[in-house]
CSV table of C-alpha atoms and ligand atoms in Angstrom, one decimal:
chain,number,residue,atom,x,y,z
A,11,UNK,CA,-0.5,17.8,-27.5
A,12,UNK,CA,1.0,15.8,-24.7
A,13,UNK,CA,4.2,13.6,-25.0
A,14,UNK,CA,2.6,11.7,-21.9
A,15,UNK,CA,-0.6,10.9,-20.2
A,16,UNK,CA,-0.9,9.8,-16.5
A,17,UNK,CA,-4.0,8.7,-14.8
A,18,UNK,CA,-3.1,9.2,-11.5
A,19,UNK,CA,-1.5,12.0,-9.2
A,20,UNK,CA,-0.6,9.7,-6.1
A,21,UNK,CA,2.9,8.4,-5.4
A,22,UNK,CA,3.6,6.1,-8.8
A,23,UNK,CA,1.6,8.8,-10.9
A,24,UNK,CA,3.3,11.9,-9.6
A,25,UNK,CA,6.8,10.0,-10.0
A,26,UNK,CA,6.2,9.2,-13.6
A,27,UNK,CA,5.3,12.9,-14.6
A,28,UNK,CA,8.1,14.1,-12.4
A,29,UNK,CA,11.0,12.1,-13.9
A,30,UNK,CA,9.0,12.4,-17.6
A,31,UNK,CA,9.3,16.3,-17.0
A,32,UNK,CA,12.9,15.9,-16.4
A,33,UNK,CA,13.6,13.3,-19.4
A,34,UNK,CA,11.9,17.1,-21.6
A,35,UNK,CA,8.6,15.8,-22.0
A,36,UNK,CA,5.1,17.5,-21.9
A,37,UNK,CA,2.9,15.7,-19.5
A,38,UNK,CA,-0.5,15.4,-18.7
A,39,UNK,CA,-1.9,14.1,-15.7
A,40,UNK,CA,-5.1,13.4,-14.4
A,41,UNK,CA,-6.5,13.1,-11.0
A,42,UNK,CA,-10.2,11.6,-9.9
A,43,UNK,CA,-9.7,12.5,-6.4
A,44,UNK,CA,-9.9,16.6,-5.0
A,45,UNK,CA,-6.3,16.5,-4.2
A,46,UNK,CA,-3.3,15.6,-5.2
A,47,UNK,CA,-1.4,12.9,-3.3
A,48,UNK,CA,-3.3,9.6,-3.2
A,49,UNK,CA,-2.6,6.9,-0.4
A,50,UNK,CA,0.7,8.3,-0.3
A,51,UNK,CA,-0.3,11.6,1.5
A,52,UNK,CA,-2.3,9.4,4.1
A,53,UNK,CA,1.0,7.0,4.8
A,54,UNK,CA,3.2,6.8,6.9
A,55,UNK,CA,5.7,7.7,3.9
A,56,UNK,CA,8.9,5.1,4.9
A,57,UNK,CA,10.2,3.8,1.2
A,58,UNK,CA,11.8,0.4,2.3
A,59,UNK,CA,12.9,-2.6,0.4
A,60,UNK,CA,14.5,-6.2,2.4
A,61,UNK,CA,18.0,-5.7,3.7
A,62,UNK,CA,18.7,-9.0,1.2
A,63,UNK,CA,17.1,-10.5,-1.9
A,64,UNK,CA,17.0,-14.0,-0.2
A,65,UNK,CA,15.2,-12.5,2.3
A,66,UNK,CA,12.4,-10.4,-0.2
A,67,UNK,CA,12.2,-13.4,-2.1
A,68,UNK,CA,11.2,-15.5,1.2
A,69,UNK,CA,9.0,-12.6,2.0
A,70,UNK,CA,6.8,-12.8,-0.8
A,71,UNK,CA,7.8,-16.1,-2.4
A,72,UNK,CA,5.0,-15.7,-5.3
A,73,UNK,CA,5.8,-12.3,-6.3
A,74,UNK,CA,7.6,-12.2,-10.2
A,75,UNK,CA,11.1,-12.4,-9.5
A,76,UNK,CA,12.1,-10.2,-12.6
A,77,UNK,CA,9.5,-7.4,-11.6
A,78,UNK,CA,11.5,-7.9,-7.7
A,79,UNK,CA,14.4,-7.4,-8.9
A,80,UNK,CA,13.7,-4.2,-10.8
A,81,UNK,CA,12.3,-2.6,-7.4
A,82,UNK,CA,14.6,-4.2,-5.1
A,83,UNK,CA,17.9,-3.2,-7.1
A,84,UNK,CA,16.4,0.0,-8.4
A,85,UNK,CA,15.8,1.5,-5.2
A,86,UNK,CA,18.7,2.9,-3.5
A,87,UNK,CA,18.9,5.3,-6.8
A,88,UNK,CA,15.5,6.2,-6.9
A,89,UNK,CA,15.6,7.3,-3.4
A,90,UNK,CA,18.2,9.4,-4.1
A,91,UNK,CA,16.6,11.3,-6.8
A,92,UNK,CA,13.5,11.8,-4.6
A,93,UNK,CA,15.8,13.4,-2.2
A,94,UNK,CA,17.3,15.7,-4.7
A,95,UNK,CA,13.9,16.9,-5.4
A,96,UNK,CA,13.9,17.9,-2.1
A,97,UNK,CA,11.3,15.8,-0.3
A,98,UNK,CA,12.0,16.0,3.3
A,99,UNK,CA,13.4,12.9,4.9
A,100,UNK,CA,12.1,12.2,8.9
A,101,UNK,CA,14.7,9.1,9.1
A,102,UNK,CA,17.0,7.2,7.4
A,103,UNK,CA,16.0,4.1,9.2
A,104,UNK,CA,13.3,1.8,8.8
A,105,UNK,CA,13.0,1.1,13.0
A,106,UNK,CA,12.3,-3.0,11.2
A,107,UNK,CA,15.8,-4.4,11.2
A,108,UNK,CA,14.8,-6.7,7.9
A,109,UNK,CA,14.4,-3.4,6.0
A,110,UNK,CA,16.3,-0.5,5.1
A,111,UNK,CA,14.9,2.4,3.4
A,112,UNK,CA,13.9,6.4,4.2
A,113,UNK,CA,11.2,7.6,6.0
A,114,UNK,CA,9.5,10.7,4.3
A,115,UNK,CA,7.4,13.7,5.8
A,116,UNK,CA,4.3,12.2,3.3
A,117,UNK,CA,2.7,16.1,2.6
A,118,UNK,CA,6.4,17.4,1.9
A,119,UNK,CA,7.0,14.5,-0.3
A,120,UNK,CA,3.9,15.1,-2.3
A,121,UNK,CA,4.4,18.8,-3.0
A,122,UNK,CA,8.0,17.9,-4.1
A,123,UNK,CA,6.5,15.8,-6.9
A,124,UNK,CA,3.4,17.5,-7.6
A,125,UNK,CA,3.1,20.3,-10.6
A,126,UNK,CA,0.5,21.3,-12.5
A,127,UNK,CA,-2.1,18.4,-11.7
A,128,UNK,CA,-5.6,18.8,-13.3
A,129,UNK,CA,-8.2,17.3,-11.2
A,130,UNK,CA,-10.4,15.2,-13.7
A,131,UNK,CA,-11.2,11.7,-14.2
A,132,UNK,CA,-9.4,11.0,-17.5
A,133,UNK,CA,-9.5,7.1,-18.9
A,134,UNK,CA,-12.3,7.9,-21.5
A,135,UNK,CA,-10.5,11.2,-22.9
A,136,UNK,CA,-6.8,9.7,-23.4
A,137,UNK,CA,-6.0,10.7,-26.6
A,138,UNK,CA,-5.1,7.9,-29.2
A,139,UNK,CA,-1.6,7.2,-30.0
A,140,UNK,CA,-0.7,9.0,-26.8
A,141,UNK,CA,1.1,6.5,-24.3
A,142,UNK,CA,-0.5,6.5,-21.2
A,143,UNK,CA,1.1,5.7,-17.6
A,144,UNK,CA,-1.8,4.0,-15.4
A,145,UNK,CA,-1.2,5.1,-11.8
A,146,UNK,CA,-5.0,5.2,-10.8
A,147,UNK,CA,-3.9,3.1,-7.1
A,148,UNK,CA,-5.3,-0.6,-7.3
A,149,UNK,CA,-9.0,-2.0,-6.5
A,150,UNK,CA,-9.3,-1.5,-2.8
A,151,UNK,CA,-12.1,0.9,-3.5
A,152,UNK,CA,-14.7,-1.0,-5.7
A,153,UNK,CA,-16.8,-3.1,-3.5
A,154,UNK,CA,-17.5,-5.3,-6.5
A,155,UNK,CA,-14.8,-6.3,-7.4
A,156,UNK,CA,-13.4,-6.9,-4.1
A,157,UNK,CA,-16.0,-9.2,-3.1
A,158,UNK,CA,-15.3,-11.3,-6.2
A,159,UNK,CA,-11.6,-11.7,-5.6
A,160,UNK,CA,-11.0,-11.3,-2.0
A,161,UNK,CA,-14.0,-11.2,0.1
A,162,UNK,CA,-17.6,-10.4,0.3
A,163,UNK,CA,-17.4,-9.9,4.1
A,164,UNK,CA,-17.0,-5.3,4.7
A,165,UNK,CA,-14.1,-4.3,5.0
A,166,UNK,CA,-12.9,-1.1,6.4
A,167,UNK,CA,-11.0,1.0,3.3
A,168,UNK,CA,-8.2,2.0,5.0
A,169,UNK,CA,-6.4,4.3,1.6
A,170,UNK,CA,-7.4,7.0,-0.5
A,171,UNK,CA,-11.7,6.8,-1.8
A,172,UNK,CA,-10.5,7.2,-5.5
A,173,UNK,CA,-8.8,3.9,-6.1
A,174,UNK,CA,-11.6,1.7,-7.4
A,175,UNK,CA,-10.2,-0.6,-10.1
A,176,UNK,CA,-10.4,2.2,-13.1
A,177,UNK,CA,-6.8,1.2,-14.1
A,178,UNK,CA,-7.3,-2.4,-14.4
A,179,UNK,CA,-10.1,-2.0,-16.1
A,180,UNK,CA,-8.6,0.0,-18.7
A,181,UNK,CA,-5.7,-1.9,-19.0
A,182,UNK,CA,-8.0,-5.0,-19.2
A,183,UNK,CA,-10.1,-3.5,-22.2
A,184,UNK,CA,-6.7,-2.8,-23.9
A,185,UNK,CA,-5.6,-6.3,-24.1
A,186,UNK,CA,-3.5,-6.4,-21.0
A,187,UNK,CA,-3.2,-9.3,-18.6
A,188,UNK,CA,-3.8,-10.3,-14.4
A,189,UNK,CA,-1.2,-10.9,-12.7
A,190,UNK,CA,-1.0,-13.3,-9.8
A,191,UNK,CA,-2.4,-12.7,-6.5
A,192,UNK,CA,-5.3,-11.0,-7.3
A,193,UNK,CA,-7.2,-12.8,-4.1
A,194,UNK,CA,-4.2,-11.0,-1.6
A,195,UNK,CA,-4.4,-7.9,0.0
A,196,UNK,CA,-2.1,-5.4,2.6
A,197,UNK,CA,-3.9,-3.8,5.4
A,198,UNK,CA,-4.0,-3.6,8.8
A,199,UNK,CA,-6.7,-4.6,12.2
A,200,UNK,CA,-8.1,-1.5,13.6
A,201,UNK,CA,-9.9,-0.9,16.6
A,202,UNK,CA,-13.5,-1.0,16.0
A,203,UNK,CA,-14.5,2.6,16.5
A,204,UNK,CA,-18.0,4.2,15.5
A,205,UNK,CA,-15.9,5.9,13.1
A,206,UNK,CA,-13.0,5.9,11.7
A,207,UNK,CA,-11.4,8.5,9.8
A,208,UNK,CA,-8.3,8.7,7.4
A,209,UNK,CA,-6.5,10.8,10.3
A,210,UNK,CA,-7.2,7.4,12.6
A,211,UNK,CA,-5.4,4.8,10.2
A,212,UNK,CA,-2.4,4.3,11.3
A,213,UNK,CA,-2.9,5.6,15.4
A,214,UNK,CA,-5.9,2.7,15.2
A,215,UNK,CA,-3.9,-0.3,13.6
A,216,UNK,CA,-3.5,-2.8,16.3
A,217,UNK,CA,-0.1,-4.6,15.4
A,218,UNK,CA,0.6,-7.1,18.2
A,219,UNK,CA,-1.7,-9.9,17.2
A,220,UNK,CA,1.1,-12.5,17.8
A,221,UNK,CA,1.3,-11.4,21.6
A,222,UNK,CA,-2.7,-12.5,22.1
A,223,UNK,CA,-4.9,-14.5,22.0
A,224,UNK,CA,-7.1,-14.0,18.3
A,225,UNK,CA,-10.7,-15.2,18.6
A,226,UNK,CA,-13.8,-14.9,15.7
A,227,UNK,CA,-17.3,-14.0,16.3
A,228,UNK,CA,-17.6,-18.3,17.2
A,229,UNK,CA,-14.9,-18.3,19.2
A,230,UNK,CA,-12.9,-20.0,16.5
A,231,UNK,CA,-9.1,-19.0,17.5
A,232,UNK,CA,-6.3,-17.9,14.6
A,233,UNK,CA,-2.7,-17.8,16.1
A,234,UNK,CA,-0.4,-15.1,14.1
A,235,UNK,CA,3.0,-15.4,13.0
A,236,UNK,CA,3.9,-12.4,10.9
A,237,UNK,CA,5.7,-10.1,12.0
A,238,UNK,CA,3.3,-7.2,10.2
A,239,UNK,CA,0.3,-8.8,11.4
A,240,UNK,CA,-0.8,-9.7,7.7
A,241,UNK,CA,-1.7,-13.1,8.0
A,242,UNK,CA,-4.3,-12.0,10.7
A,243,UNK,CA,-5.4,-9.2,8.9
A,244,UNK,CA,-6.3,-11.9,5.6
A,245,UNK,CA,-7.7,-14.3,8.0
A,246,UNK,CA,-9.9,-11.7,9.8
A,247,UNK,CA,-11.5,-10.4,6.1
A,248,UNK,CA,-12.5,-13.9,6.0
A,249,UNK,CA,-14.3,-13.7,9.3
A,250,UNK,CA,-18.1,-13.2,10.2
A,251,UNK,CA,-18.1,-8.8,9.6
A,252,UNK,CA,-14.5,-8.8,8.8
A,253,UNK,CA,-14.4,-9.2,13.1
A,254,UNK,CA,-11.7,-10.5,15.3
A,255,UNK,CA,-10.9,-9.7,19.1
A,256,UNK,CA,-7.8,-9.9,20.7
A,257,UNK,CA,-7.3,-11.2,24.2
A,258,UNK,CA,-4.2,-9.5,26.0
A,259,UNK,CA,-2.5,-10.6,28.7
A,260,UNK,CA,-1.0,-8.6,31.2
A,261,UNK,CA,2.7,-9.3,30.4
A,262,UNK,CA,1.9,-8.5,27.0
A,263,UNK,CA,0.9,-4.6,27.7
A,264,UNK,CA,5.0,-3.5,28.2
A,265,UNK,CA,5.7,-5.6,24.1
A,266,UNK,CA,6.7,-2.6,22.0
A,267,UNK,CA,6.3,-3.0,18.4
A,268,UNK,CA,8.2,-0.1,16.4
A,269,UNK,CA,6.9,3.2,18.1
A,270,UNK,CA,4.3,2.6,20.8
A,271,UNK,CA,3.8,-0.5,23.7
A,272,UNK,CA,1.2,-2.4,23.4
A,273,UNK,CA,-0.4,-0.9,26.3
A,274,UNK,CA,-0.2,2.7,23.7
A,275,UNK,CA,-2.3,1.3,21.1
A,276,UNK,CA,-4.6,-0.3,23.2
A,277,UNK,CA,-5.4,3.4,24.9
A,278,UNK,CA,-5.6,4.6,21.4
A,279,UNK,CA,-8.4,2.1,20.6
A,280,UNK,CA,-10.3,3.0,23.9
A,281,UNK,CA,-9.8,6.9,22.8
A,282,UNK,CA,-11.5,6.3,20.0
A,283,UNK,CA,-14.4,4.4,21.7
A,284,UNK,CA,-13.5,1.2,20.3
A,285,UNK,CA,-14.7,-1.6,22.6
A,286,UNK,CA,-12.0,-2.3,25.1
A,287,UNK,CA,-12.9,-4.4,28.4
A,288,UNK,CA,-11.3,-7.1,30.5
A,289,UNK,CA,-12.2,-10.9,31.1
A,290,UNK,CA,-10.2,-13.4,33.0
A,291,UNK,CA,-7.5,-10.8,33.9
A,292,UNK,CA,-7.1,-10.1,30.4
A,293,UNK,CA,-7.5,-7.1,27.9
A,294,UNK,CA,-9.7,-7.5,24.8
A,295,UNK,CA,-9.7,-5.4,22.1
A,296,UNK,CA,-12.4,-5.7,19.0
A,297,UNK,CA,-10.8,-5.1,16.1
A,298,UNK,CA,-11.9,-5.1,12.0
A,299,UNK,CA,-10.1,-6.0,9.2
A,300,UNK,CA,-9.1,-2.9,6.9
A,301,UNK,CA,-8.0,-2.9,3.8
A,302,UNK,CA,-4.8,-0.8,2.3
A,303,UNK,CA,-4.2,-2.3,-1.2
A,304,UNK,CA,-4.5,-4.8,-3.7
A,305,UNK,CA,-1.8,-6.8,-4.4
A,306,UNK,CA,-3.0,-8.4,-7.7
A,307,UNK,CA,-3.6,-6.7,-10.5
A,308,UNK,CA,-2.3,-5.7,-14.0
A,309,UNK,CA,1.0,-7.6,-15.0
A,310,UNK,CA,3.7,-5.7,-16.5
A,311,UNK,CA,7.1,-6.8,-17.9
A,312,UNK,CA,10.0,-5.0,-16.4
A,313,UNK,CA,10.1,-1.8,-17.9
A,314,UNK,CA,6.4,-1.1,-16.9
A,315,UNK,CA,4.9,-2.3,-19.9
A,316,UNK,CA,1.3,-3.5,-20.1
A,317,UNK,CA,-0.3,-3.0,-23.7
A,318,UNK,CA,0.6,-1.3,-26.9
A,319,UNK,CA,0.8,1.8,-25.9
A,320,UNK,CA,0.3,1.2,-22.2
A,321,UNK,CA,2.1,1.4,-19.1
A,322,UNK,CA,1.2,1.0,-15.3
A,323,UNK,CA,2.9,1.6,-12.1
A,324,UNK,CA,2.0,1.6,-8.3
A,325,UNK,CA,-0.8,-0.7,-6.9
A,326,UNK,CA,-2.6,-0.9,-10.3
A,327,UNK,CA,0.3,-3.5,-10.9
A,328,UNK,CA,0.5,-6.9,-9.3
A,329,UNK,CA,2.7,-9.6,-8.9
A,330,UNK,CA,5.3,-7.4,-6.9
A,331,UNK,CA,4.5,-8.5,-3.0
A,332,UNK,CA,2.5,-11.9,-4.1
A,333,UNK,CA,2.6,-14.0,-0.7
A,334,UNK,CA,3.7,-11.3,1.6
A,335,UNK,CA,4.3,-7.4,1.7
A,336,UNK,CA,7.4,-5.3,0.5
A,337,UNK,CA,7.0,-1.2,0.8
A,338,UNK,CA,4.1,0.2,-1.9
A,339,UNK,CA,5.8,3.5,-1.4
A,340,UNK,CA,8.9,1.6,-3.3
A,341,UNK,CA,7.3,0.0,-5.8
A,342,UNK,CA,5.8,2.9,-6.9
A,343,UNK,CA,8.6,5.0,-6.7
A,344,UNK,CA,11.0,2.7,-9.0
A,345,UNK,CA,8.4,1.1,-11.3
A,346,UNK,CA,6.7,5.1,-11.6
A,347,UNK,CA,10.4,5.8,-12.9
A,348,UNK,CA,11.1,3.1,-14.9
A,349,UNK,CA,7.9,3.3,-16.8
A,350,UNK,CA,8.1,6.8,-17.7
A,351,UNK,CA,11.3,6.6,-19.1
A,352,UNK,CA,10.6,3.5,-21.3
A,353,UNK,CA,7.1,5.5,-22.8
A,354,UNK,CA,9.3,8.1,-23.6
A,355,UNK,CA,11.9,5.6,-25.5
A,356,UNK,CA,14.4,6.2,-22.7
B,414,LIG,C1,-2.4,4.8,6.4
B,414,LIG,C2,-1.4,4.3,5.4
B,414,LIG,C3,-0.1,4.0,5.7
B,414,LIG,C4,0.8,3.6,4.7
B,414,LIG,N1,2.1,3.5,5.0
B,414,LIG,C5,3.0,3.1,4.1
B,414,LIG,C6,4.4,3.1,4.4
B,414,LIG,O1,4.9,3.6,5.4
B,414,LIG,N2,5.2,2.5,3.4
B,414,LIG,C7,4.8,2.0,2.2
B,414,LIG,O2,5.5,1.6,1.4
B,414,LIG,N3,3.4,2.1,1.9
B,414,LIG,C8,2.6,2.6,2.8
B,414,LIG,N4,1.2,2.7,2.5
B,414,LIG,C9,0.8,2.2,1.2
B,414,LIG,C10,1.1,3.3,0.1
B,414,LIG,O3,0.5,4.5,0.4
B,414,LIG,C11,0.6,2.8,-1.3
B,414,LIG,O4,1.2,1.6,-1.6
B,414,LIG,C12,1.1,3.8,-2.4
B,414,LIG,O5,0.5,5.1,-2.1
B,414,LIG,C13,0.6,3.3,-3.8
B,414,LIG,O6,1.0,4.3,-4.7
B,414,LIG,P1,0.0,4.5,-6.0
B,414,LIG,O7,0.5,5.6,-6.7
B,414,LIG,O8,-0.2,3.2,-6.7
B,414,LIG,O9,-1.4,4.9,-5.3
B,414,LIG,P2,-1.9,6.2,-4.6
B,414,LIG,O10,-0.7,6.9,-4.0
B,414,LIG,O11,-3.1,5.9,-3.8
B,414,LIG,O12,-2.3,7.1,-5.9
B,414,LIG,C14,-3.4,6.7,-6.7
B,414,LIG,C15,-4.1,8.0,-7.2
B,414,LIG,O13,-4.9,7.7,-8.4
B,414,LIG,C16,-6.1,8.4,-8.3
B,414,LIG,N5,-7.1,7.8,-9.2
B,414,LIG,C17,-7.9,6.7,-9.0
B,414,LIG,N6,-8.6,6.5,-10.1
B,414,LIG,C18,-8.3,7.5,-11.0
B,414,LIG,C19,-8.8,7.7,-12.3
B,414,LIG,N7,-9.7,7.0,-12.9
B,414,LIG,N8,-8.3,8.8,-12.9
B,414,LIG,C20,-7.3,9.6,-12.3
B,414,LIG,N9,-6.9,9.4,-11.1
B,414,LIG,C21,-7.4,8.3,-10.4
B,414,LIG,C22,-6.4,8.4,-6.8
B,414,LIG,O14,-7.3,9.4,-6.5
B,414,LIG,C23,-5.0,8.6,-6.2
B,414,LIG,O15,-4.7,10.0,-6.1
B,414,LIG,C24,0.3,3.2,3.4
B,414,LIG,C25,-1.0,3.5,3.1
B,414,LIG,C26,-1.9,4.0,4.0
B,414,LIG,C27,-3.3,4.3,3.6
């Protein structure tokens, strides 16, 4: 028998069995999806944390400042031991000077944690007495019960199919608690093409909503301030079909934000057969809110804990980013850790 269940092969899940393996312990884990890898496969795989607390805690100002602290000062270390697993690093820099962090090839990274993954929903067959590590991804993925905490307008699922709330759910049955923030979400505006597949997410985001003009279905205008869009992207899930466009003036086009101009994405969008026109000697760009992750969920103590018996990491916990966004890669990564040394008594 087991030492360890995981529900979960993405990045939290994968890290748990990795480090549990490690610590001498037979693992299990499970895996809904047809693949190994999760959200983390589709990222762009950069683990980051803020340069300074006082700056995280700004950030994300409701997050749980013990559950920040365990992330923020465990992930230097945890960084390094993904690196001596040999995950291939693209950068050691962030291109965001509030961050620092390391920017993995996401495949590479994946097959450098992934062993012996059995691809089959688990929650019903956990064994009892077995301690089980919830990595299952968050509740981006249930329509349900993201229309009952965040909105009921369609969003675009921007992350992995699989994630659908399986880990709260369990977690709930087994007398575990919400944490705060379960109405907040991370994602991104992408240009409204016909379709839009998991290849397109990050080459559609449109990320330069605070050098235009943002306008609703009514003509009702929104005027952005963060610096990763994500007050936009909330406001736009709240809009008629989850709908914004974005007027773009000319001396706008030559903005770069991180890789590409403005001008870049924009052509991207148009690629795609997103509608792109111009009015008033302007650019506009229709864009729809997609969603990445949950931010609320299961609450945890600081070693990961959520039940007797129970431990979650990654996006099925919540409480980490509460009011902002710090790196999902990270949390993962040092909270997978964490909890799979303290189910093994570590
Ligand atoms: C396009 C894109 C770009 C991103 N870029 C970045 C970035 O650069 N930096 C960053 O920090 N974050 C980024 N993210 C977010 C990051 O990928 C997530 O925060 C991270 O993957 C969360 O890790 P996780 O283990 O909780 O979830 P995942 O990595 O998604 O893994 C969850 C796994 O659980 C599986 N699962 C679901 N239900 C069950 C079940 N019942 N039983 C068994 N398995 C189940 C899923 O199939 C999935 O494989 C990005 C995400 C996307 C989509």
């Amino acid at each position: 028998m087991a030492d360890l269940v995981v529900a979960g092969a993405g990045m939290a899940g994968l890290v748990a069995a990795a480090r549990a393996r490690e610590l001498g312990a037979r693992v299990d884990v499970y895996e809904k999806g047809d693949r190994p890898g999760g959200s983390m496969l589709l990222s762009s795989g950069v683990v980051w944390r803020y340069r300074d607390w006082e700056t995280f805690r700004a950030e994300c100002p409701g997050g749980d400042p013990t559950l920040q602290r365990v992330v923020w000062e465990g992930l230097d270390e945890a960084l390094a031991w993904v690196e001596s697993l040999s995950a291939p690093v693209v950068a050691r820099e962030t291109g965001n000077p509030r961050t620092i962090g390391v920017r993995f090839d996401p495949a590479g990274l994946t097959r450098a944690l992934a062993r012996d993954v059995r691809l089959q929903e688990p929650l019903p067959e956990v064994p009892d007495g077995v301690p089980t590590i919830l990595a299952t991804g968050g509740f981006q993925g249930d329509h349900e019960l993201v229309a009952r905490h965040i909105t009921s307008e369609p969003l675009v699922l921007r992350a992995n199919g699989s994630s659908a709330g399986d880990g709260l759910r369990h977690a709930l049955g087994r007398g575990a608690e919400l944490s705060a923030g379960l109405d907040e979400f991370y994602g991104r505006n992408l240009a409204a093409a016909p379709r839009i597949e998991p290849e397109d997410f990050v080459p559609l985001a449109q990320v330069y909503a605070r050098h235009a003009l943002v306008e609703n279905a009514r003509g009702e205008r929104f005027e952005a301030r963060h610096w990763a869009d994500l007050d936009v992207v909330q406001w736009t899930a709240q809009q008629p079909g989850a709908r914004a466009w974005y007027v773009v003036p000319d001396e706008a086009l030559a903005e770069r934000v991180r890789e590409r101009t403005v001008a870049e994405a924009i052509e991207a969008a148009r690629e795609a057969g997103a509608p792109v026109g111009r009015v008033d000697g302007a650019t506009t760009v229709e864009v729809v809110a997609a969603i990445t992750t949950t931010l609320g969920g299961i609450r945890v103590d600081e070693r990961g804990r959520a039940a007797a018996g129970l431990w979650a990491a990654g996006a099925d916990v919540g409480g980490i980013s509460t009011g902002g966004w710090s790196s999902g890669l990270a949390a993962a990564l040092v909270l997978g850790r964490v909890a799979a040394e303290d189910a093994l008594g570590k």
